[in-house]
Each structure stands twice: as C-alpha cells, then as structure tokens.
Amino acid sequence: MEHSAGSEITFHHEAGGDEFIKKVIKTTILLSVITIIELGLGLAMYAFPMADTFKLFLKGVIVILSLAKAFYIVGIFMHLGDELKNLIMTICVPLILFVWFIAAFLMDGNSWKNLRNSRGKSIVPVEKTAPAAQPASAEKH
Amino acid sequence: MATAQTQMQTKWWSGGKSPFNVEYGKLMMWYFLMSDAFTFGAFLISYGTIRFSQNYWPDPNQVFNAFPLAGHANLPLAFVSLMTFILIVSSVTMVLAVHAGHKNDKQGVIKWMIWTVIGGIAFLSCQAWEWAHLITGEHAVLINGELTNIGTTVTKNPWGPAADLASHEGHHVGTPGPVAFGGYFFGITGFHGFHVLSGVVINIIMLIMAINGNFERKGHYWMIEKAGLYWHFVDLVWVFVFLCFYLI
C-alpha cells in the first residue's frame, strides 16, 4: 500500500513549527469569540421582546457567523487552504448545489404553510376531518 | 516562495504523481466528507422544510435550559455551549496531534490523541445526559381538555403554544407542539452523535497504532492526518446542528 505513497506527493507542506501553533491558537480564539457572539444573539432574542423582522435579521447574522466558523475550521484546521487550487475547487464547486437545495426546499415548506392556512381544511386528508360524514364508499380509497 | 514556484513549474497532469499533490487516501477522505456533507445537509434541509411549514415551532431557549446538577434553574443554552466548547477544544487537540505527526514526534501524537479521545467521550456523555433529560423530563400539557404529563420523544412534544385559559398550580400550561420536533432533533443529533462515536473509535485505533509504533515504522503519520480530517468534519457538522437546533 505504501510502496508509492511518497512518490505521489511532489512537494510537502512545511511543518511550520511555532508559527503554525500561533495560527492555531489565533483560530481557536476566533472560533470561541464567534460562538460567544452567536450565543449572545441567541439569548438576546429570548431575553428582549423584539419585532419579528428584527429577529429574522439577527438569525441571518447568526447564520453568516456560522459560515465564517465553517470557513476557518475547513481552511485552517483541515488545511484545505494549503492545498492546490484544483483540489479546493473539486470540493467547493459541488457544494454550490446547496444554494438551490436550501432555497427550493425552504420555499416549498413555506408555501405548504401558506396553502394550509389559506385553504383551511380542504387540503387536509378528508377521512381525518369528518369521519362520520363520509359515505361508506369513501373507505375504498 | 519556493513552494509557489514549484507549484507553478510542475506539470501536474503529466502522470507519475498526484495531480492534486495529495496521497490517494487523503483525497478520498475529502470526497467522502463532501458526500457526508450532503447527507447532513439533506437532513437539516428536510428539518428546515418541515419547520417552515409549521405555524408554531418551539423556542430552543425554552426547551434547552437545563444543566446537570442545577435542578430547575433556567439556564438557556448553557449546557449546549459547554458541549460546543468541548468539541472545539477536541478539534484543536486533534490539529496539534496532526502537527506533531508532521514532525514525527511520537510522544506528541500520543499525548494529543489521548486528549482528543477524552474530548470525544466527554461530548458523547453530555449528549447522553441531554437526551435522557429531554425524554424523561415530563411537562404538563393540555390534551383534549385534560392535563397530561409528557416528555419529549419522537412521538410526543410538550413544547407547544400556550393554552388559552388553563393554568396549573399557578403555571401557564401549554399544548402539544409539532411532533416533528422530537423526530428531527433525535434523528439529526443522533446521526451526528454516531459520527462522534465512530470518530472516537477511529481515534482510539490511531492512538493504539501510534503507541505500538506502527507509524514510526512506516516513517510517516499520514493516517493521523486522515483521522483528523474526519474528526474536524464532525466538529464542522456540529457548527450547523448547533445553528439549526439551538440558535435559530
């Protein structure tokens, strides 16, 4: 298995000694600070009454902060930032699918809610709303 | 600077070497993690879809407000913050283990791998406590006009909107919330917890191999690096589980 493992690699990343340790400590502090800010915002939404639109704005901020955390974990801890650009692209480009994935499904959920609210029970399965009113033939469905 | 020049001058696709300058195992670990990201993504998006389709969804600050040995103190998000911190720290100790591996420092690898394993076990213990607390912690809710005590399970959810007029021993009484809450919470945190468990098992195997000197004989600690990628991914997923279930 390891016969050619060395020859696959053209050049090794420098281990980077103390400089790297400093970078790790810096990233750790950054991740902790971002987490504390996120918690602060989450608790603020609970502790202080606020308008729904402002709440939504704070949630958006928390999402962006989480993406920043993900960027630092992948880029520094997982060393993806040190790899060749082509490798980075083969990992990151497929993830663009998430843009459609998230948008489409959340809109679908929202539309589901709106339909149910506006059309009332007409889209709820019939046998659950009024079993007594059903003619016997409805049982066959 | 020298590295940048080598990078520019190398004909990466001329054969005989990895065009991505990584060994096969590490490349495949990256692609596995990418596919796993889609698995977790699909779960979380499914949760989001159902949550968007509901008129009411429980406030995480009310559901997750307990802390071990703190009795009924209202401490929203305190325990999950501790869990998050444990996972970040164990990710850092893993980085240091990989770094020690780069320097072929056997004792360093062993030391940091032990800390990483401890961190993983601590996280799993916290999750076990949290699950047990949610499942067994019963709350009085109004079901068909009667007060019933229910815990949070995949079929029951006591965290619904407040009942109109009812009060119970001076407390306001709620109604059952959307059933999907428990299913998604236990399903997704369970799937993540299972990743942590397998990560801990992998890390223990890496630790034993390091102690036995397997990597020393091989001449490199690349296995630690691959296990490290998996472990960081577990931390990465927690960032989003934490976001979706506890923060927003």
Short mmCIF file of C-alpha atoms in Angstrom, two decimals:
data_model
loop_
_atom_site.label_atom_id
_atom_site.label_comp_id
_atom_site.label_asym_id
_atom_site.label_seq_id
_atom_site.Cartn_x
_atom_site.Cartn_y
_atom_site.Cartn_z
CA MET A 1 0.00 0.00 0.00
CA GLU A 2 2.68 2.46 0.96
CA HIS A 3 5.06 1.45 -1.83
CA SER A 4 4.45 4.56 -3.89
CA ALA A 5 2.87 6.78 -1.24
CA GLY A 6 5.90 9.04 -1.19
CA SER A 7 6.18 9.44 -4.95
CA GLU A 8 2.59 10.63 -5.28
CA ILE A 9 3.50 13.83 -3.48
CA THR A 10 5.56 16.35 -5.42
CA PHE A 11 6.29 18.69 -2.53
CA HIS A 12 5.46 18.62 1.16
CA HIS A 13 3.98 21.49 3.05
CA GLU A 14 6.42 22.83 5.58
CA ALA A 15 5.53 21.73 9.10
CA GLY A 16 5.79 25.37 10.11
CA GLY A 17 6.79 24.91 13.78
CA ASP A 18 5.81 27.64 16.21
CA GLU A 19 4.32 29.82 13.51
CA PHE A 20 1.66 27.22 12.88
CA ILE A 21 0.94 26.81 16.59
CA LYS A 22 0.37 30.57 16.79
CA LYS A 23 -2.06 30.34 13.89
CA VAL A 24 -3.94 27.51 15.63
CA ILE A 25 -4.22 29.49 18.87
CA LYS A 26 -5.46 32.54 16.94
CA THR A 27 -8.08 30.44 15.12
CA THR A 28 -9.22 28.83 18.37
CA ILE A 29 -9.74 32.22 19.99
CA LEU A 30 -11.58 33.43 16.89
CA LEU A 31 -13.90 30.40 16.88
CA SER A 32 -14.63 30.82 20.60
CA VAL A 33 -15.36 34.53 20.21
CA ILE A 34 -17.70 33.92 17.27
CA THR A 35 -19.51 31.20 19.28
CA ILE A 36 -19.91 33.56 22.24
CA ILE A 37 -21.32 36.29 19.95
CA GLU A 38 -23.75 33.75 18.46
CA LEU A 39 -24.88 32.68 21.94
CA GLY A 40 -25.28 36.31 22.94
CA LEU A 41 -27.53 36.97 19.95
CA GLY A 42 -29.49 33.77 20.59
CA LEU A 43 -30.07 34.74 24.22
CA ALA A 44 -30.93 38.33 23.25
CA MET A 45 -33.75 37.01 21.07
CA TYR A 46 -35.06 35.18 24.15
CA ALA A 47 -34.48 37.88 26.76
CA PHE A 48 -35.72 41.00 24.98
CA PRO A 49 -39.02 41.33 23.19
CA MET A 50 -38.41 42.43 19.60
CA ALA A 51 -40.12 42.70 16.25
CA ASP A 52 -40.21 39.54 14.12
CA THR A 53 -38.34 41.20 11.26
CA PHE A 54 -35.51 42.18 13.61
CA LYS A 55 -35.43 38.65 14.98
CA LEU A 56 -35.12 37.37 11.43
CA PHE A 57 -32.26 39.80 10.83
CA LEU A 58 -30.44 38.53 13.94
CA LYS A 59 -30.94 34.94 12.77
CA GLY A 60 -29.39 35.92 9.43
CA VAL A 61 -26.39 37.37 11.26
CA ILE A 62 -26.01 34.12 13.23
CA VAL A 63 -26.11 32.08 10.00
CA ILE A 64 -23.36 34.24 8.46
CA LEU A 65 -21.25 33.90 11.63
CA SER A 66 -21.66 30.11 11.46
CA LEU A 67 -20.49 30.12 7.84
CA ALA A 68 -17.43 32.07 8.97
CA LYS A 69 -16.77 29.40 11.59
CA ALA A 70 -17.08 26.68 8.94
CA PHE A 71 -14.62 28.59 6.73
CA TYR A 72 -12.00 28.73 9.49
CA ILE A 73 -12.43 25.08 10.52
CA VAL A 74 -12.08 23.85 6.93
CA GLY A 75 -9.42 26.34 5.86
CA ILE A 76 -7.09 26.25 8.88
CA PHE A 77 -7.82 23.10 10.92
CA MET A 78 -8.38 20.86 7.90
CA HIS A 79 -5.63 22.63 5.89
CA LEU A 80 -7.80 22.91 2.80
CA GLY A 81 -6.45 26.43 2.33
CA ASP A 82 -2.95 24.98 1.85
CA GLU A 83 -3.94 22.55 -0.90
CA LEU A 84 -3.71 23.10 -4.66
CA LYS A 85 -6.42 25.29 -6.12
CA ASN A 86 -7.73 22.47 -8.31
CA LEU A 87 -8.34 20.25 -5.27
CA ILE A 88 -10.09 23.08 -3.44
CA MET A 89 -12.34 23.57 -6.46
CA THR A 90 -13.33 19.89 -6.72
CA ILE A 91 -14.51 20.09 -3.09
CA CYS A 92 -16.17 23.50 -3.15
CA VAL A 93 -17.84 23.67 -6.56
CA PRO A 94 -20.24 20.72 -5.92
CA LEU A 95 -21.32 22.43 -2.68
CA ILE A 96 -22.89 25.20 -4.81
CA LEU A 97 -25.76 22.71 -5.18
CA PHE A 98 -26.73 23.70 -1.65
CA VAL A 99 -27.82 27.14 -2.87
CA TRP A 100 -30.67 25.60 -4.84
CA PHE A 101 -31.21 22.83 -2.28
CA ILE A 102 -31.82 25.20 0.61
CA ALA A 103 -33.77 27.85 -1.31
CA ALA A 104 -36.08 25.41 -3.08
CA PHE A 105 -36.98 23.32 -0.05
CA LEU A 106 -37.48 26.16 2.41
CA MET A 107 -39.74 27.93 -0.11
CA ASP A 108 -41.63 24.66 -0.54
CA GLY A 109 -42.16 24.40 3.22
CA ASN A 110 -43.30 28.00 3.38
CA SER A 111 -45.73 27.52 0.51
CA TRP A 112 -47.10 24.44 2.23
CA LYS A 113 -47.83 26.50 5.32
CA ASN A 114 -49.48 29.29 3.31
CA LEU A 115 -51.66 26.83 1.43
CA ARG A 116 -52.77 25.13 4.61
CA ASN A 117 -53.52 28.44 6.29
CA SER A 118 -55.40 29.99 3.38
CA ARG A 119 -57.36 26.98 2.19
CA GLY A 120 -58.06 25.62 5.62
CA LYS A 121 -59.01 22.01 5.92
CA SER A 122 -59.69 21.41 2.25
CA ILE A 123 -56.14 20.10 1.72
CA VAL A 124 -56.11 18.05 4.90
CA PRO A 125 -56.94 14.36 4.22
CA VAL A 126 -60.72 14.06 4.27
CA GLU A 127 -61.10 11.00 6.50
CA LYS A 128 -59.40 12.80 9.37
CA THR A 129 -61.62 15.87 9.44
CA ALA A 130 -65.09 14.34 9.45
CA PRO A 131 -65.17 10.55 9.61
CA ALA A 132 -68.90 10.48 10.47
CA ALA A 133 -69.88 12.50 7.40
CA GLN A 134 -68.14 10.15 4.99
CA PRO A 135 -70.23 7.87 2.85
CA ALA A 136 -69.25 4.21 3.09
CA SER A 137 -67.82 4.26 -0.44
CA ALA A 138 -65.05 6.67 0.65
CA GLU A 139 -63.46 3.86 2.68
CA LYS A 140 -62.27 2.22 -0.52
CA HIS A 141 -59.72 4.95 -1.27
CA MET B 1 8.03 31.47 -2.16
CA ALA B 2 9.98 28.41 -3.25
CA THR B 3 6.81 26.35 -2.89
CA ALA B 4 4.86 28.75 -5.05
CA GLN B 5 7.48 28.42 -7.76
CA THR B 6 7.48 24.62 -7.66
CA GLN B 7 3.71 24.81 -7.88
CA MET B 8 3.87 26.97 -10.99
CA GLN B 9 6.54 24.93 -12.77
CA THR B 10 5.19 21.45 -12.11
CA LYS B 11 3.28 19.74 -14.90
CA TRP B 12 0.61 18.33 -12.62
CA TRP B 13 -1.22 16.26 -15.24
CA SER B 14 1.77 14.68 -16.96
CA GLY B 15 1.42 11.48 -14.91
CA GLY B 16 3.52 9.68 -12.31
CA LYS B 17 2.28 11.84 -9.48
CA SER B 18 -0.90 13.01 -7.84
CA PRO B 19 -2.20 15.99 -9.84
CA PHE B 20 -3.61 17.33 -6.58
CA ASN B 21 -0.36 16.75 -4.65
CA VAL B 22 -2.11 14.59 -2.04
CA GLU B 23 -1.99 10.86 -1.49
CA TYR B 24 -4.91 8.74 -2.61
CA GLY B 25 -6.33 8.06 0.87
CA LYS B 26 -6.45 11.70 1.83
CA LEU B 27 -8.12 12.70 -1.43
CA MET B 28 -10.76 10.03 -0.98
CA MET B 29 -11.34 11.14 2.62
CA TRP B 30 -12.07 14.63 1.28
CA TYR B 31 -14.58 13.28 -1.23
CA PHE B 32 -16.20 11.09 1.41
CA LEU B 33 -16.56 14.11 3.66
CA MET B 34 -18.10 16.10 0.82
CA SER B 35 -20.71 13.38 0.27
CA ASP B 36 -21.31 13.21 4.02
CA ALA B 37 -21.86 16.97 3.99
CA PHE B 38 -24.69 16.38 1.52
CA THR B 39 -26.19 13.70 3.77
CA PHE B 40 -26.22 16.03 6.75
CA GLY B 41 -27.32 18.88 4.51
CA ALA B 42 -30.29 16.87 3.28
CA PHE B 43 -31.33 16.03 6.85
CA LEU B 44 -31.06 19.62 8.01
CA ILE B 45 -32.86 20.96 4.94
CA SER B 46 -35.65 18.43 5.48
CA TYR B 47 -35.92 19.72 9.05
CA GLY B 48 -35.99 23.28 7.73
CA THR B 49 -38.75 22.44 5.25
CA ILE B 50 -40.99 21.00 7.95
CA ARG B 51 -40.20 23.85 10.30
CA PHE B 52 -41.10 26.41 7.62
CA SER B 53 -44.37 24.58 7.02
CA GLN B 54 -45.50 24.96 10.64
CA ASN B 55 -47.25 27.94 12.18
CA TYR B 56 -45.63 27.24 15.52
CA TRP B 57 -42.20 25.93 16.39
CA PRO B 58 -40.73 25.57 19.91
CA ASP B 59 -38.25 28.19 21.09
CA PRO B 60 -34.90 26.43 21.72
CA ASN B 61 -34.24 28.75 24.68
CA GLN B 62 -37.22 27.21 26.45
CA VAL B 63 -36.52 23.61 25.51
CA PHE B 64 -32.79 23.53 26.20
CA ASN B 65 -32.49 25.35 29.50
CA ALA B 66 -31.33 22.63 31.89
CA PHE B 67 -27.88 21.97 33.29
CA PRO B 68 -26.74 18.86 35.20
CA LEU B 69 -27.00 19.26 38.99
CA ALA B 70 -28.59 22.70 38.58
CA GLY B 71 -32.09 21.49 39.40
CA HIS B 72 -34.82 23.58 37.80
CA ALA B 73 -32.64 26.65 37.25
CA ASN B 74 -33.48 28.37 33.97
CA LEU B 75 -30.16 28.35 32.09
CA PRO B 76 -30.97 28.62 28.39
CA LEU B 77 -28.29 27.26 26.04
CA ALA B 78 -25.73 26.92 28.86
CA PHE B 79 -25.25 23.17 28.54
CA VAL B 80 -25.10 23.14 24.76
CA SER B 81 -22.49 25.91 24.92
CA LEU B 82 -20.39 23.62 27.06
CA MET B 83 -20.83 20.81 24.50
CA THR B 84 -19.82 23.16 21.67
CA PHE B 85 -16.77 24.28 23.58
CA ILE B 86 -15.74 20.68 24.31
CA LEU B 87 -15.95 19.82 20.61
CA ILE B 88 -13.96 22.90 19.52
CA VAL B 89 -11.24 22.11 22.07
CA SER B 90 -11.03 18.46 20.97
CA SER B 91 -10.72 19.71 17.39
CA VAL B 92 -7.78 21.87 18.46
CA THR B 93 -6.05 18.97 20.23
CA MET B 94 -6.52 16.96 17.01
CA VAL B 95 -4.81 19.74 15.00
CA LEU B 96 -1.92 19.55 17.45
CA ALA B 97 -1.76 15.74 17.11
CA VAL B 98 -1.58 16.06 13.31
CA HIS B 99 1.08 18.75 13.70
CA ALA B 100 3.13 16.51 15.99
CA GLY B 101 2.74 13.77 13.36
CA HIS B 102 4.23 16.05 10.70
CA LYS B 103 7.29 16.38 12.90
CA ASN B 104 7.39 12.60 13.55
CA ASP B 105 7.03 13.35 17.24
CA LYS B 106 5.61 10.08 18.61
CA GLN B 107 5.12 11.27 22.20
CA GLY B 108 3.37 14.42 20.99
CA VAL B 109 0.98 12.42 18.82
CA ILE B 110 0.15 10.08 21.71
CA LYS B 111 -0.41 12.94 24.15
CA TRP B 112 -2.72 14.94 21.88
CA MET B 113 -4.61 11.87 20.65
CA ILE B 114 -5.40 10.95 24.27
CA TRP B 115 -6.83 14.45 24.84
CA THR B 116 -8.86 14.21 21.62
CA VAL B 117 -10.35 10.86 22.67
CA ILE B 118 -11.21 12.30 26.10
CA GLY B 119 -12.90 15.28 24.45
CA GLY B 120 -14.96 12.99 22.21
CA ILE B 121 -16.09 10.84 25.13
CA ALA B 122 -16.95 13.96 27.14
CA PHE B 123 -19.11 15.24 24.29
CA LEU B 124 -20.93 11.90 23.98
CA SER B 125 -21.57 11.83 27.73
CA CYS B 126 -23.05 15.32 27.56
CA GLN B 127 -25.30 14.28 24.71
CA ALA B 128 -26.43 11.19 26.61
CA TRP B 129 -27.39 13.37 29.55
CA GLU B 130 -29.23 15.84 27.33
CA TRP B 131 -31.23 13.10 25.58
CA ALA B 132 -32.11 11.42 28.88
CA HIS B 133 -33.19 14.75 30.33
CA LEU B 134 -35.43 15.55 27.35
CA ILE B 135 -37.03 12.11 27.19
CA THR B 136 -37.68 11.70 30.92
CA GLY B 137 -38.33 15.36 31.80
CA GLU B 138 -42.14 15.48 31.68
CA HIS B 139 -44.22 18.60 31.28
CA ALA B 140 -47.93 19.08 31.85
CA VAL B 141 -49.79 19.93 28.66
CA LEU B 142 -53.45 20.15 27.79
CA ILE B 143 -54.55 17.25 25.58
CA ASN B 144 -58.29 17.01 24.79
CA GLY B 145 -59.07 19.22 27.76
CA GLU B 146 -57.08 17.10 30.18
CA LEU B 147 -53.72 17.80 31.75
CA THR B 148 -51.24 15.11 30.73
CA ASN B 149 -47.56 14.79 31.58
CA ILE B 150 -45.43 14.04 28.52
CA GLY B 151 -41.69 14.10 27.80
CA THR B 152 -40.01 14.99 24.52
CA THR B 153 -39.83 11.90 22.29
CA VAL B 154 -40.17 11.15 18.59
CA THR B 155 -43.94 10.90 19.03
CA LYS B 156 -44.59 13.50 21.76
CA ASN B 157 -43.73 17.14 22.09
CA PRO B 158 -44.78 19.14 25.14
CA TRP B 159 -43.36 22.40 23.73
CA GLY B 160 -46.44 23.74 22.01
CA PRO B 161 -48.13 27.15 22.15
CA ALA B 162 -49.70 28.22 25.44
CA ALA B 163 -53.23 27.03 26.13
CA ASP B 164 -55.86 29.77 26.17
CA LEU B 165 -57.24 29.76 29.67
CA ALA B 166 -55.78 26.84 31.54
CA SER B 167 -53.44 27.25 34.43
CA HIS B 168 -51.87 24.57 36.53
CA GLU B 169 -50.62 25.23 40.05
CA GLY B 170 -50.19 28.84 39.10
CA HIS B 171 -48.14 27.98 35.99
CA HIS B 172 -49.26 28.63 32.49
CA VAL B 173 -49.98 25.42 30.69
CA GLY B 174 -49.05 24.61 27.13
CA THR B 175 -50.45 22.38 24.46
CA PRO B 176 -48.56 19.70 22.49
CA GLY B 177 -46.24 21.14 19.84
CA PRO B 178 -45.39 19.80 16.37
CA VAL B 179 -44.49 16.12 16.62
CA ALA B 180 -41.73 16.53 14.02
CA PHE B 181 -39.60 18.43 16.55
CA GLY B 182 -38.53 15.36 18.53
CA GLY B 183 -38.05 13.19 15.45
CA TYR B 184 -35.75 15.68 13.78
CA PHE B 185 -33.90 16.58 16.96
CA PHE B 186 -33.18 12.99 17.99
CA GLY B 187 -32.63 11.86 14.40
CA ILE B 188 -30.10 14.51 13.44
CA THR B 189 -28.26 14.90 16.76
CA GLY B 190 -28.27 11.08 16.91
CA PHE B 191 -26.73 10.82 13.45
CA HIS B 192 -24.13 13.38 14.46
CA GLY B 193 -23.56 11.58 17.76
CA PHE B 194 -23.00 8.36 15.84
CA HIS B 195 -20.34 10.16 13.78
CA VAL B 196 -18.71 11.30 17.02
CA LEU B 197 -18.82 7.74 18.34
CA SER B 198 -17.19 6.32 15.21
CA GLY B 199 -14.67 9.19 15.33
CA VAL B 200 -13.77 8.25 18.89
CA VAL B 201 -13.35 4.59 17.86
CA ILE B 202 -11.13 5.60 14.91
CA ASN B 203 -9.10 7.90 17.16
CA ILE B 204 -8.62 5.12 19.73
CA ILE B 205 -7.37 2.81 16.95
CA MET B 206 -4.98 5.56 15.77
CA LEU B 207 -3.79 6.00 19.36
CA ILE B 208 -3.08 2.28 19.76
CA MET B 209 -1.24 2.20 16.42
CA ALA B 210 0.83 5.20 17.46
CA ILE B 211 1.69 3.62 20.81
CA ASN B 212 2.64 0.34 19.08
CA GLY B 213 4.96 2.27 16.79
CA ASN B 214 3.18 1.35 13.54
CA PHE B 215 3.53 4.86 12.17
CA GLU B 216 7.13 5.11 13.34
CA ARG B 217 7.97 2.01 11.28
CA LYS B 218 6.11 3.42 8.27
CA GLY B 219 8.05 6.63 8.56
CA HIS B 220 5.06 8.95 8.48
CA TYR B 221 1.90 9.80 10.43
CA TRP B 222 -0.46 10.36 7.48
CA MET B 223 -3.11 8.11 8.99
CA ILE B 224 -3.42 10.58 11.87
CA GLU B 225 -3.99 13.29 9.28
CA LYS B 226 -6.86 11.37 7.66
CA ALA B 227 -8.48 10.55 11.01
CA GLY B 228 -8.02 14.24 11.81
CA LEU B 229 -9.94 15.30 8.70
CA TYR B 230 -12.86 13.11 9.79
CA TRP B 231 -12.73 14.48 13.33
CA HIS B 232 -12.73 18.11 12.15
CA PHE B 233 -15.68 17.31 9.91
CA VAL B 234 -17.62 16.11 12.95
CA ASP B 235 -16.88 19.47 14.58
CA LEU B 236 -17.91 21.24 11.37
CA VAL B 237 -21.25 19.45 11.27
CA TRP B 238 -21.85 20.36 14.90
CA VAL B 239 -21.50 24.05 13.93
CA PHE B 240 -24.56 23.62 11.72
CA VAL B 241 -26.51 21.32 14.06
CA PHE B 242 -25.89 23.87 16.81
CA LEU B 243 -27.05 26.62 14.46
CA CYS B 244 -30.23 24.91 13.28
CA PHE B 245 -31.47 23.38 16.53
CA TYR B 246 -30.24 25.65 19.30
CA LEU B 247 -29.60 29.14 17.96
CA ILE B 248 -32.27 29.98 15.40
#
